[in-house]
mmCIF file of C-alpha atoms and ligand atoms in Angstrom:
data_model
loop_
_atom_site.group_PDB
_atom_site.id
_atom_site.type_symbol
_atom_site.label_atom_id
_atom_site.label_comp_id
_atom_site.label_asym_id
_atom_site.label_seq_id
_atom_site.Cartn_x
_atom_site.Cartn_y
_atom_site.Cartn_z
ATOM 1 C CA UNK N 1 -22.814 -11.313 -5.245
ATOM 2 C CA UNK N 2 -25.154 -12.931 -2.918
ATOM 3 C CA UNK N 3 -26.796 -9.809 -1.943
ATOM 4 C CA UNK N 4 -27.215 -8.816 -5.433
ATOM 5 C CA UNK N 5 -28.821 -12.054 -6.101
ATOM 6 C CA UNK N 6 -31.073 -11.962 -3.149
ATOM 7 C CA UNK N 7 -32.498 -8.339 -3.986
ATOM 8 C CA UNK N 8 -35.885 -8.126 -5.984
ATOM 9 C CA UNK N 9 -34.932 -7.051 -9.483
ATOM 10 C CA UNK N 10 -36.768 -5.829 -12.378
ATOM 11 C CA UNK N 11 -35.719 -6.550 -16.158
ATOM 12 C CA UNK N 12 -36.897 -4.252 -18.524
ATOM 13 C CA UNK N 13 -34.656 -4.886 -21.470
ATOM 14 C CA UNK N 14 -34.017 -8.510 -22.321
ATOM 15 C CA UNK N 15 -34.009 -10.144 -25.693
ATOM 16 C CA UNK N 16 -35.303 -13.783 -25.827
ATOM 17 C CA UNK N 17 -32.379 -15.321 -28.220
ATOM 18 C CA UNK N 18 -29.777 -13.103 -26.764
ATOM 19 C CA UNK N 19 -30.389 -14.740 -23.248
ATOM 20 C CA UNK N 20 -30.044 -18.177 -24.275
ATOM 21 C CA UNK N 21 -27.946 -20.464 -21.986
ATOM 22 C CA UNK N 22 -24.458 -21.182 -23.536
ATOM 23 C CA UNK N 23 -24.944 -24.859 -22.842
ATOM 24 C CA UNK N 24 -28.344 -24.780 -24.697
ATOM 25 C CA UNK N 25 -26.792 -23.087 -27.615
ATOM 26 C CA UNK N 26 -24.004 -25.618 -27.953
ATOM 27 C CA UNK N 27 -26.362 -28.520 -27.437
ATOM 28 C CA UNK N 28 -28.768 -27.087 -30.264
ATOM 29 C CA UNK N 29 -25.843 -26.425 -32.440
ATOM 30 C CA UNK N 30 -24.082 -29.729 -32.156
ATOM 31 C CA UNK N 31 -27.662 -31.408 -32.637
ATOM 32 C CA UNK N 32 -27.753 -29.486 -36.095
ATOM 33 C CA UNK N 33 -24.090 -30.444 -36.809
ATOM 34 C CA UNK N 34 -25.021 -33.945 -36.317
ATOM 35 C CA UNK N 35 -27.764 -33.685 -38.896
ATOM 36 C CA UNK N 36 -25.473 -32.024 -41.289
ATOM 37 C CA UNK N 37 -27.357 -28.934 -41.402
ATOM 38 C CA UNK N 38 -24.285 -26.959 -39.951
ATOM 39 C CA UNK N 39 -20.579 -27.521 -39.740
ATOM 40 C CA UNK N 40 -20.201 -27.458 -35.881
ATOM 41 C CA UNK N 41 -16.453 -27.326 -35.878
ATOM 42 C CA UNK N 42 -16.842 -23.821 -37.681
ATOM 43 C CA UNK N 43 -19.616 -22.662 -35.432
ATOM 44 C CA UNK N 44 -18.120 -24.041 -31.962
ATOM 45 C CA UNK N 45 -15.284 -20.938 -31.641
ATOM 46 C CA UNK N 46 -18.008 -18.159 -32.670
ATOM 47 C CA UNK N 47 -20.304 -19.334 -29.809
ATOM 48 C CA UNK N 48 -17.585 -19.584 -27.147
ATOM 49 C CA UNK N 49 -15.755 -16.396 -28.008
ATOM 50 C CA UNK N 50 -16.330 -13.959 -25.119
ATOM 51 C CA UNK N 51 -15.778 -10.369 -26.399
ATOM 52 C CA UNK N 52 -17.397 -9.556 -29.527
ATOM 53 C CA UNK N 53 -17.466 -6.080 -31.476
ATOM 54 C CA UNK N 54 -21.150 -4.805 -32.257
ATOM 55 C CA UNK N 55 -20.807 -6.219 -35.775
ATOM 56 C CA UNK N 56 -19.753 -9.679 -34.182
ATOM 57 C CA UNK N 57 -22.746 -9.917 -32.065
ATOM 58 C CA UNK N 58 -24.920 -9.202 -34.952
ATOM 59 C CA UNK N 59 -23.185 -12.389 -37.036
ATOM 60 C CA UNK N 60 -23.749 -14.506 -33.501
ATOM 61 C CA UNK N 61 -27.396 -13.444 -33.963
ATOM 62 C CA UNK N 62 -27.592 -14.639 -37.449
ATOM 63 C CA UNK N 63 -25.827 -17.924 -36.126
ATOM 64 C CA UNK N 64 -28.306 -18.193 -32.893
ATOM 65 C CA UNK N 65 -31.234 -17.601 -35.426
ATOM 66 C CA UNK N 66 -30.404 -20.566 -37.562
ATOM 67 C CA UNK N 67 -29.732 -22.843 -34.400
ATOM 68 C CA UNK N 68 -32.855 -21.993 -32.559
ATOM 69 C CA UNK N 69 -35.731 -21.069 -34.970
ATOM 70 C CA UNK N 70 -38.005 -24.159 -34.707
ATOM 71 C CA UNK N 71 -40.902 -24.267 -32.464
ATOM 72 C CA UNK N 72 -39.725 -26.606 -29.965
ATOM 73 C CA UNK N 73 -36.201 -24.749 -29.333
ATOM 74 C CA UNK N 74 -38.131 -21.652 -29.066
ATOM 75 C CA UNK N 75 -40.367 -23.245 -26.429
ATOM 76 C CA UNK N 76 -37.354 -24.613 -24.473
ATOM 77 C CA UNK N 77 -35.393 -21.303 -24.699
ATOM 78 C CA UNK N 78 -38.128 -19.249 -23.226
ATOM 79 C CA UNK N 79 -38.896 -21.651 -20.488
ATOM 80 C CA UNK N 80 -35.189 -21.852 -19.445
ATOM 81 C CA UNK N 81 -34.569 -18.029 -19.832
ATOM 82 C CA UNK N 82 -37.686 -17.253 -17.590
ATOM 83 C CA UNK N 83 -36.261 -19.851 -15.112
ATOM 84 C CA UNK N 84 -32.907 -18.238 -14.995
ATOM 85 C CA UNK N 85 -34.324 -14.581 -14.191
ATOM 86 C CA UNK N 86 -36.714 -16.057 -11.638
ATOM 87 C CA UNK N 87 -33.753 -17.886 -9.892
ATOM 88 C CA UNK N 88 -31.698 -14.592 -9.308
ATOM 89 C CA UNK N 89 -35.057 -13.111 -7.800
ATOM 90 C CA UNK N 90 -36.407 -11.177 -10.780
ATOM 91 C CA UNK N 91 -39.691 -10.583 -9.825
ATOM 92 C CA UNK N 92 -40.775 -8.897 -13.236
ATOM 93 C CA UNK N 93 -39.356 -9.549 -16.516
ATOM 94 C CA UNK N 94 -40.331 -7.670 -19.651
ATOM 95 C CA UNK N 95 -39.277 -10.178 -22.452
ATOM 96 C CA UNK N 96 -38.933 -9.109 -26.157
ATOM 97 C CA UNK N 97 -38.358 -11.104 -29.105
ATOM 98 C CA UNK N 98 -38.829 -10.777 -32.922
ATOM 99 C CA UNK N 99 -41.561 -12.798 -34.057
ATOM 100 C CA UNK N 100 -40.139 -14.764 -37.194
ATOM 101 C CA UNK N 101 -41.296 -16.426 -40.082
ATOM 102 C CA UNK N 102 -39.846 -19.229 -41.771
ATOM 103 C CA UNK N 103 -41.777 -21.011 -44.598
ATOM 104 C CA UNK N 104 -39.325 -24.076 -44.495
ATOM 105 C CA UNK N 105 -40.119 -25.117 -40.955
ATOM 106 C CA UNK N 106 -43.877 -24.282 -41.628
ATOM 107 C CA UNK N 107 -43.379 -21.065 -38.960
ATOM 108 C CA UNK N 108 -45.435 -17.991 -38.940
ATOM 109 C CA UNK N 109 -44.903 -15.123 -36.535
ATOM 110 C CA UNK N 110 -48.008 -15.989 -34.830
ATOM 111 C CA UNK N 111 -46.807 -19.555 -34.535
ATOM 112 C CA UNK N 112 -43.294 -18.626 -33.410
ATOM 113 C CA UNK N 113 -45.241 -16.332 -30.699
ATOM 114 C CA UNK N 114 -47.344 -19.191 -29.769
ATOM 115 C CA UNK N 115 -44.042 -21.360 -29.020
ATOM 116 C CA UNK N 116 -42.973 -18.540 -26.793
ATOM 117 C CA UNK N 117 -46.258 -18.757 -24.986
ATOM 118 C CA UNK N 118 -45.925 -22.414 -24.649
ATOM 119 C CA UNK N 119 -42.387 -21.984 -23.111
ATOM 120 C CA UNK N 120 -44.238 -19.677 -20.259
ATOM 121 C CA UNK N 121 -46.587 -22.453 -19.678
ATOM 122 C CA UNK N 122 -44.081 -24.936 -19.274
ATOM 123 C CA UNK N 123 -42.165 -23.514 -16.523
ATOM 124 C CA UNK N 124 -42.504 -25.513 -13.229
ATOM 125 C CA UNK N 125 -40.081 -24.437 -10.784
ATOM 126 C CA UNK N 126 -41.677 -21.130 -10.404
ATOM 127 C CA UNK N 127 -45.125 -19.470 -10.742
ATOM 128 C CA UNK N 128 -45.287 -17.317 -13.911
ATOM 129 C CA UNK N 129 -47.898 -14.745 -14.113
ATOM 130 C CA UNK N 130 -48.216 -13.671 -17.719
ATOM 131 C CA UNK N 131 -51.910 -12.901 -18.210
ATOM 132 C CA UNK N 132 -52.957 -9.635 -17.206
ATOM 133 C CA UNK N 133 -55.366 -9.575 -14.410
ATOM 134 C CA UNK N 134 -58.239 -8.045 -16.505
ATOM 135 C CA UNK N 135 -58.236 -10.762 -18.690
ATOM 136 C CA UNK N 136 -58.326 -13.722 -16.108
ATOM 137 C CA UNK N 137 -61.672 -15.188 -15.569
ATOM 138 C CA UNK N 138 -63.358 -14.302 -12.464
ATOM 139 C CA UNK N 139 -62.932 -16.542 -9.321
ATOM 140 C CA UNK N 140 -60.720 -18.957 -11.731
ATOM 141 C CA UNK N 141 -57.086 -18.321 -11.485
ATOM 142 C CA UNK N 142 -55.318 -19.149 -14.683
ATOM 143 C CA UNK N 143 -53.581 -22.335 -14.916
ATOM 144 C CA UNK N 144 -50.378 -20.722 -14.117
ATOM 145 C CA UNK N 145 -51.258 -18.999 -11.026
ATOM 146 C CA UNK N 146 -53.396 -21.931 -9.847
ATOM 147 C CA UNK N 147 -50.702 -23.109 -7.425
ATOM 148 C CA UNK N 148 -49.494 -19.554 -6.340
ATOM 149 C CA UNK N 149 -49.763 -20.353 -2.851
ATOM 150 C CA UNK N 150 -48.213 -23.851 -3.278
ATOM 151 C CA UNK N 151 -45.524 -24.278 -0.755
ATOM 152 C CA UNK N 152 -41.790 -25.456 -1.839
ATOM 153 C CA UNK N 153 -39.367 -26.732 0.623
ATOM 154 C CA UNK N 154 -41.365 -25.039 3.209
ATOM 155 C CA UNK N 155 -41.306 -21.634 1.449
ATOM 156 C CA UNK N 156 -43.862 -19.868 -0.439
ATOM 157 C CA UNK N 157 -43.050 -20.643 -4.198
ATOM 158 C CA UNK N 158 -41.162 -17.991 -6.243
ATOM 159 C CA UNK N 159 -43.404 -15.839 -8.579
ATOM 160 C CA UNK N 160 -42.463 -13.817 -11.594
ATOM 161 C CA UNK N 161 -44.309 -11.490 -13.578
ATOM 162 C CA UNK N 162 -43.651 -11.725 -17.388
ATOM 163 C CA UNK N 163 -44.976 -9.303 -20.117
ATOM 164 C CA UNK N 164 -43.952 -9.329 -23.751
ATOM 165 C CA UNK N 165 -42.654 -6.942 -26.223
ATOM 166 C CA UNK N 166 -42.637 -7.702 -29.797
ATOM 167 C CA UNK N 167 -39.670 -6.512 -31.728
ATOM 168 C CA UNK N 168 -39.392 -4.970 -35.102
ATOM 169 C CA UNK N 169 -35.963 -6.085 -36.676
ATOM 170 C CA UNK N 170 -34.367 -3.045 -38.602
ATOM 171 C CA UNK N 171 -33.962 -5.507 -41.614
ATOM 172 C CA UNK N 172 -37.812 -5.585 -42.023
ATOM 173 C CA UNK N 173 -40.174 -3.672 -44.359
ATOM 174 C CA UNK N 174 -42.826 -1.404 -43.469
ATOM 175 C CA UNK N 175 -45.517 -3.949 -44.071
ATOM 176 C CA UNK N 176 -43.527 -6.582 -41.881
ATOM 177 C CA UNK N 177 -43.168 -4.383 -39.020
ATOM 178 C CA UNK N 178 -47.116 -3.562 -39.456
ATOM 179 C CA UNK N 179 -47.769 -7.222 -39.419
ATOM 180 C CA UNK N 180 -45.817 -7.383 -36.193
ATOM 181 C CA UNK N 181 -47.745 -4.686 -34.600
ATOM 182 C CA UNK N 182 -51.192 -6.298 -35.667
ATOM 183 C CA UNK N 183 -50.007 -9.550 -34.006
ATOM 184 C CA UNK N 184 -49.117 -8.063 -30.913
ATOM 185 C CA UNK N 185 -52.502 -6.271 -30.818
ATOM 186 C CA UNK N 186 -54.230 -9.640 -31.084
ATOM 187 C CA UNK N 187 -52.188 -11.442 -28.579
ATOM 188 C CA UNK N 188 -52.481 -8.622 -25.939
ATOM 189 C CA UNK N 189 -54.646 -11.085 -23.813
ATOM 190 C CA UNK N 190 -51.644 -13.115 -23.408
ATOM 191 C CA UNK N 191 -49.572 -10.253 -21.716
ATOM 192 C CA UNK N 192 -48.347 -8.494 -24.818
ATOM 193 C CA UNK N 193 -47.657 -5.154 -23.727
ATOM 194 C CA UNK N 194 -45.593 -3.307 -26.283
ATOM 195 C CA UNK N 195 -43.237 -3.032 -29.471
ATOM 196 C CA UNK N 196 -39.536 -2.809 -29.503
ATOM 197 C CA UNK N 197 -37.386 -1.392 -32.308
ATOM 198 C CA UNK N 198 -34.046 -3.461 -32.348
ATOM 199 C CA UNK N 199 -31.864 -5.385 -34.913
ATOM 200 C CA UNK N 200 -28.444 -4.106 -36.427
ATOM 201 C CA UNK N 201 -28.274 -0.318 -35.967
ATOM 202 C CA UNK N 202 -26.121 0.105 -39.065
ATOM 203 C CA UNK N 203 -29.086 -1.195 -41.146
ATOM 204 C CA UNK N 204 -32.443 0.401 -42.409
ATOM 205 C CA UNK N 205 -34.027 3.674 -41.855
ATOM 206 C CA UNK N 206 -35.933 5.252 -39.165
ATOM 207 C CA UNK N 207 -38.668 6.060 -41.711
ATOM 208 C CA UNK N 208 -39.455 2.753 -42.759
ATOM 209 C CA UNK N 209 -40.732 1.851 -39.036
ATOM 210 C CA UNK N 210 -42.252 4.963 -38.197
ATOM 211 C CA UNK N 211 -45.625 3.998 -39.657
ATOM 212 C CA UNK N 212 -45.891 0.993 -37.477
ATOM 213 C CA UNK N 213 -44.596 2.500 -34.296
ATOM 214 C CA UNK N 214 -46.968 5.194 -34.690
ATOM 215 C CA UNK N 215 -49.870 2.893 -35.250
ATOM 216 C CA UNK N 216 -48.837 0.689 -32.318
ATOM 217 C CA UNK N 217 -48.824 3.789 -29.917
ATOM 218 C CA UNK N 218 -52.124 4.812 -31.238
ATOM 219 C CA UNK N 219 -53.627 1.609 -30.387
ATOM 220 C CA UNK N 220 -52.519 1.781 -26.905
ATOM 221 C CA UNK N 221 -49.202 -0.522 -27.052
ATOM 222 C CA UNK N 222 -46.271 0.733 -25.481
ATOM 223 C CA UNK N 223 -43.074 1.715 -27.488
ATOM 224 C CA UNK N 224 -39.249 1.496 -26.682
ATOM 225 C CA UNK N 225 -36.422 1.799 -29.174
ATOM 226 C CA UNK N 226 -32.827 1.011 -29.570
ATOM 227 C CA UNK N 227 -31.653 4.666 -29.904
ATOM 228 C CA UNK N 228 -28.178 5.797 -30.301
ATOM 229 C CA UNK N 229 -26.055 2.656 -30.397
ATOM 230 C CA UNK N 230 -24.293 3.975 -33.302
ATOM 231 C CA UNK N 231 -23.519 7.735 -34.204
ATOM 232 C CA UNK N 232 -26.562 8.664 -36.099
ATOM 233 C CA UNK N 233 -27.414 12.406 -35.074
ATOM 234 C CA UNK N 234 -30.585 12.570 -37.239
ATOM 235 C CA UNK N 235 -31.839 9.272 -36.300
ATOM 236 C CA UNK N 236 -31.185 9.959 -32.500
ATOM 237 C CA UNK N 237 -32.973 13.377 -33.003
ATOM 238 C CA UNK N 238 -36.226 11.860 -34.748
ATOM 239 C CA UNK N 239 -36.402 9.268 -32.215
ATOM 240 C CA UNK N 240 -36.396 11.365 -29.321
ATOM 241 C CA UNK N 241 -39.033 13.673 -31.359
ATOM 242 C CA UNK N 242 -41.297 10.609 -31.681
ATOM 243 C CA UNK N 243 -41.357 10.499 -27.749
ATOM 244 C CA UNK N 244 -41.245 6.751 -27.058
ATOM 245 C CA UNK N 245 -42.395 5.435 -23.711
ATOM 246 C CA UNK N 246 -38.677 4.267 -23.151
ATOM 247 C CA UNK N 247 -35.114 4.030 -25.064
ATOM 248 C CA UNK N 248 -32.336 1.266 -24.561
ATOM 249 C CA UNK N 249 -28.746 2.271 -24.716
ATOM 250 C CA UNK N 250 -28.349 6.132 -25.549
ATOM 251 C CA UNK N 251 -24.550 5.457 -26.145
ATOM 252 C CA UNK N 252 -23.972 7.942 -29.217
ATOM 253 C CA UNK N 253 -25.698 11.156 -27.929
ATOM 254 C CA UNK N 254 -24.537 14.635 -28.616
ATOM 255 C CA UNK N 255 -25.589 17.511 -26.339
ATOM 256 C CA UNK N 256 -28.835 18.396 -28.027
ATOM 257 C CA UNK N 257 -29.670 14.764 -27.488
ATOM 258 C CA UNK N 258 -28.989 14.625 -23.874
ATOM 259 C CA UNK N 259 -30.739 18.170 -23.590
ATOM 260 C CA UNK N 260 -34.143 16.790 -25.489
ATOM 261 C CA UNK N 261 -34.020 13.277 -23.608
ATOM 262 C CA UNK N 262 -33.605 15.085 -19.995
ATOM 263 C CA UNK N 263 -36.231 17.721 -20.684
ATOM 264 C CA UNK N 264 -38.827 14.828 -21.849
ATOM 265 C CA UNK N 265 -37.828 12.562 -19.182
ATOM 266 C CA UNK N 266 -37.857 9.470 -21.282
ATOM 267 C CA UNK N 267 -36.693 6.328 -19.255
ATOM 268 C CA UNK N 268 -33.440 4.877 -20.163
ATOM 269 C CA UNK N 269 -32.772 1.242 -20.183
ATOM 270 C CA UNK N 270 -29.157 0.685 -19.369
ATOM 271 C CA UNK N 271 -27.075 -2.196 -20.260
ATOM 272 C CA UNK N 272 -23.728 -1.685 -18.881
ATOM 273 C CA UNK N 273 -21.907 -5.176 -19.915
ATOM 274 C CA UNK N 274 -23.511 -5.037 -23.337
ATOM 275 C CA UNK N 275 -22.193 -1.277 -23.862
ATOM 276 C CA UNK N 276 -18.808 -2.290 -22.624
ATOM 277 C CA UNK N 277 -18.300 -5.568 -24.870
ATOM 278 C CA UNK N 278 -19.626 -3.801 -28.011
ATOM 279 C CA UNK N 279 -17.165 -0.825 -27.447
ATOM 280 C CA UNK N 280 -20.203 1.438 -27.322
ATOM 281 C CA UNK N 281 -18.662 3.180 -24.448
ATOM 282 C CA UNK N 282 -14.876 3.673 -24.072
ATOM 283 C CA UNK N 283 -14.481 2.466 -20.508
ATOM 284 C CA UNK N 284 -16.973 1.876 -17.583
ATOM 285 C CA UNK N 285 -15.924 5.370 -15.765
ATOM 286 C CA UNK N 286 -17.047 7.010 -19.017
ATOM 287 C CA UNK N 287 -20.569 5.619 -18.759
ATOM 288 C CA UNK N 288 -23.343 8.130 -19.240
ATOM 289 C CA UNK N 289 -24.913 6.174 -16.103
ATOM 290 C CA UNK N 290 -23.397 8.378 -14.069
ATOM 291 C CA UNK N 291 -24.678 11.604 -15.535
ATOM 292 C CA UNK N 292 -28.148 10.490 -15.592
ATOM 293 C CA UNK N 293 -28.238 9.201 -12.264
ATOM 294 C CA UNK N 294 -26.929 12.265 -10.762
ATOM 295 C CA UNK N 295 -29.516 14.265 -12.985
ATOM 296 C CA UNK N 296 -32.142 11.817 -11.072
ATOM 297 C CA UNK N 297 -33.136 10.964 -14.712
ATOM 298 C CA UNK N 298 -35.444 7.689 -14.847
ATOM 299 C CA UNK N 299 -33.058 4.915 -15.335
ATOM 300 C CA UNK N 300 -33.395 1.055 -15.034
ATOM 301 C CA UNK N 301 -30.373 -1.458 -15.287
ATOM 302 C CA UNK N 302 -31.011 -4.168 -17.611
ATOM 303 C CA UNK N 303 -29.153 -7.275 -19.239
ATOM 304 C CA UNK N 304 -29.995 -6.907 -23.031
ATOM 305 C CA UNK N 305 -28.654 -10.263 -23.740
ATOM 306 C CA UNK N 306 -27.310 -12.414 -20.727
ATOM 307 C CA UNK N 307 -26.268 -15.294 -22.655
ATOM 308 C CA UNK N 308 -24.370 -13.402 -25.384
ATOM 309 C CA UNK N 309 -22.540 -11.266 -23.022
ATOM 310 C CA UNK N 310 -22.222 -13.805 -20.225
ATOM 311 C CA UNK N 311 -23.961 -11.517 -17.758
ATOM 312 C CA UNK N 312 -26.920 -11.815 -15.281
ATOM 313 C CA UNK N 313 -28.993 -8.823 -13.828
ATOM 314 C CA UNK N 314 -27.482 -9.232 -10.301
ATOM 315 C CA UNK N 315 -24.082 -9.071 -12.024
ATOM 316 C CA UNK N 316 -25.066 -5.496 -13.647
ATOM 317 C CA UNK N 317 -26.127 -4.336 -9.959
ATOM 318 C CA UNK N 318 -22.827 -5.539 -8.547
ATOM 319 C CA UNK N 319 -21.017 -3.724 -11.550
ATOM 320 C CA UNK N 320 -22.719 -0.544 -11.013
ATOM 321 C CA UNK N 321 -22.069 -0.858 -7.178
ATOM 322 C CA UNK N 322 -18.469 -1.291 -7.739
ATOM 323 C CA UNK N 323 -17.888 1.031 -10.490
ATOM 324 C CA UNK N 324 -19.901 3.886 -9.275
ATOM 325 C CA UNK N 325 -19.675 3.439 -5.617
ATOM 326 C CA UNK N 326 -23.386 3.103 -4.923
ATOM 327 C CA UNK N 327 -24.320 1.168 -2.111
ATOM 328 C CA UNK N 328 -27.131 -1.470 -1.525
ATOM 329 C CA UNK N 329 -29.558 0.966 -0.557
ATOM 330 C CA UNK N 330 -29.318 3.315 -3.381
ATOM 331 C CA UNK N 331 -29.304 0.264 -5.860
ATOM 332 C CA UNK N 332 -32.337 -1.336 -4.099
ATOM 333 C CA UNK N 333 -34.112 2.082 -4.528
ATOM 334 C CA UNK N 334 -33.099 2.187 -8.177
ATOM 335 C CA UNK N 335 -34.413 -1.184 -8.692
ATOM 336 C CA UNK N 336 -37.668 -0.436 -6.878
ATOM 337 C CA UNK N 337 -38.225 2.475 -9.169
ATOM 338 C CA UNK N 338 -38.193 0.654 -12.632
ATOM 339 C CA UNK N 339 -41.736 0.103 -11.197
ATOM 340 C CA UNK N 340 -42.860 3.323 -12.470
ATOM 341 C CA UNK N 341 -41.463 2.688 -15.945
ATOM 342 C CA UNK N 342 -42.825 -0.739 -16.506
ATOM 343 C CA UNK N 343 -45.403 -1.415 -19.039
ATOM 344 C CA UNK N 344 -47.650 -3.009 -16.765
ATOM 345 C CA UNK N 345 -51.041 -2.317 -15.283
ATOM 346 C CA UNK N 346 -51.526 -0.523 -11.659
ATOM 347 C CA UNK N 347 -52.365 -4.080 -10.176
ATOM 348 C CA UNK N 348 -49.179 -5.660 -11.077
ATOM 349 C CA UNK N 349 -47.263 -2.411 -9.803
ATOM 350 C CA UNK N 350 -49.085 -2.224 -6.538
ATOM 351 C CA UNK N 351 -48.193 -6.178 -6.001
ATOM 352 C CA UNK N 352 -44.599 -5.331 -6.839
ATOM 353 C CA UNK N 353 -44.261 -2.481 -4.562
ATOM 354 C CA UNK N 354 -45.662 -4.778 -1.767
ATOM 355 C CA UNK N 355 -42.690 -7.194 -2.894
ATOM 356 C CA UNK N 356 -40.260 -4.720 -2.626
ATOM 357 C CA UNK N 357 -41.417 -3.084 0.825
ATOM 358 C CA UNK N 358 -41.258 -6.645 2.330
ATOM 359 C CA UNK N 359 -37.839 -7.329 0.809
ATOM 360 C CA UNK N 360 -36.687 -3.784 2.477
ATOM 361 C CA UNK N 361 -37.671 -5.177 5.861
ATOM 362 C CA UNK N 362 -35.804 -8.519 5.346
ATOM 363 C CA UNK N 363 -32.594 -7.866 3.536
HETATM 364 P P1 LIG Y 401 -34.637 -12.414 -30.778
HETATM 365 O O1 LIG Y 401 -35.521 -10.893 -31.215
HETATM 366 O O2 LIG Y 401 -34.561 -13.209 -31.633
HETATM 367 O O3 LIG Y 401 -35.345 -13.111 -29.473
HETATM 368 O O4 LIG Y 401 -33.475 -11.757 -29.926
HETATM 369 C C1 LIG Y 401 -32.126 -11.440 -30.712
HETATM 370 C C2 LIG Y 401 -32.471 -10.175 -31.402
HETATM 371 O O5 LIG Y 401 -32.620 -9.184 -30.652
HETATM 372 C C3 LIG Y 401 -31.255 -9.994 -32.395
HETATM 373 O O6 LIG Y 401 -31.433 -10.542 -33.647
HETATM 374 C C4 LIG Y 401 -31.330 -8.345 -32.615
HETATM 375 O O7 LIG Y 401 -32.401 -7.946 -33.696
HETATM 376 C C5 LIG Y 401 -31.944 -7.845 -31.182
HETATM 377 N N1 LIG Y 401 -30.903 -7.681 -30.447
HETATM 378 C C6 LIG Y 401 -30.457 -8.358 -29.437
HETATM 379 N N2 LIG Y 401 -29.328 -7.290 -28.803
HETATM 380 C C7 LIG Y 401 -29.554 -6.339 -29.505
HETATM 381 C C8 LIG Y 401 -28.597 -4.979 -29.320
HETATM 382 O O8 LIG Y 401 -27.710 -4.895 -28.296
HETATM 383 N N3 LIG Y 401 -28.968 -4.059 -30.227
HETATM 384 C C9 LIG Y 401 -29.815 -4.232 -31.109
HETATM 385 N N4 LIG Y 401 -30.039 -3.016 -31.825
HETATM 386 N N5 LIG Y 401 -30.558 -5.396 -31.227
HETATM 387 C C10 LIG Y 401 -30.503 -6.336 -30.539
#
């Protein structure tokens, strides 16, 4: 495991609230129990349960949202999630989250996202670079990069690039989806680079989100879609026709979908543990990773929800190694290749190529 931890890694598919630490979730739930907002004894076992079906996962998300959706919890979770990824040598993180509105808490989609940004600023143990270089004032590094050269225990401090994707939840209306896209455009200078479509795949219609996704792409935002998490041939077809910049999962694809995917070269975010836990693939041996990898299709290993599925990106690489017989060199290359599909500018990509090249010499 040590080797997979020390290897530099790129995370392109991580949901903020799904990456919450178990300990934080339990602590927040207990505090709400003490206040009488929820019955803690009823939720404790839901949190602690390990294997969940896809529908149980979405029930857990509803609970997580009750427990976490106030500004200070969101700030705390963001801080911890970034620290956790940086700790295991994730050098670039695209973190996605659904901007939420909750009138009773005085929360708007904007204030929710401001709480996320506060969390990025609150990280002290590593340097977090989330403001795109083009937005940084000349000769003045951002407050977050000001100590980029500081030494920590004799070593250069770790640095993690973070970019944000705003998720549209499939329960949302066209107007709500459009509101999310408008907010993403307004917040671009804080490292918001794209839009994700996620949420319960058994809910909603593609046509509802299409106007907002089209508009996002026209405005230069990147778009990634959760695609093929359930069997829905028409929707998968329509999503692939849309030509998103990336897709996540691709579990319930039929021959026609594979052909279309491969000919259009759309990179796939692969989440092994998530797919197994939610029974979206029958066994690891039957996972489409193998076919796509052999076809040299663009791929990236990701966690999806490291908290909900009790995994880490290092663990996902370890699983790929032991399940598919891939060595350190092959998986190092796979990790490095993700630079080509990330939603970041060339300055970041060049910086990361150097990081990987120097790690290749040291490892
Ligand atoms: P949040 O957006 O609140 O930070 O992260 C949790 C949300 O991400 C969930 O409510 C759900 O909308 C979305 N999500 C997390 N994991 C999955 C997944 O495996 N599939 C889909 N479709 N959505 C997910």
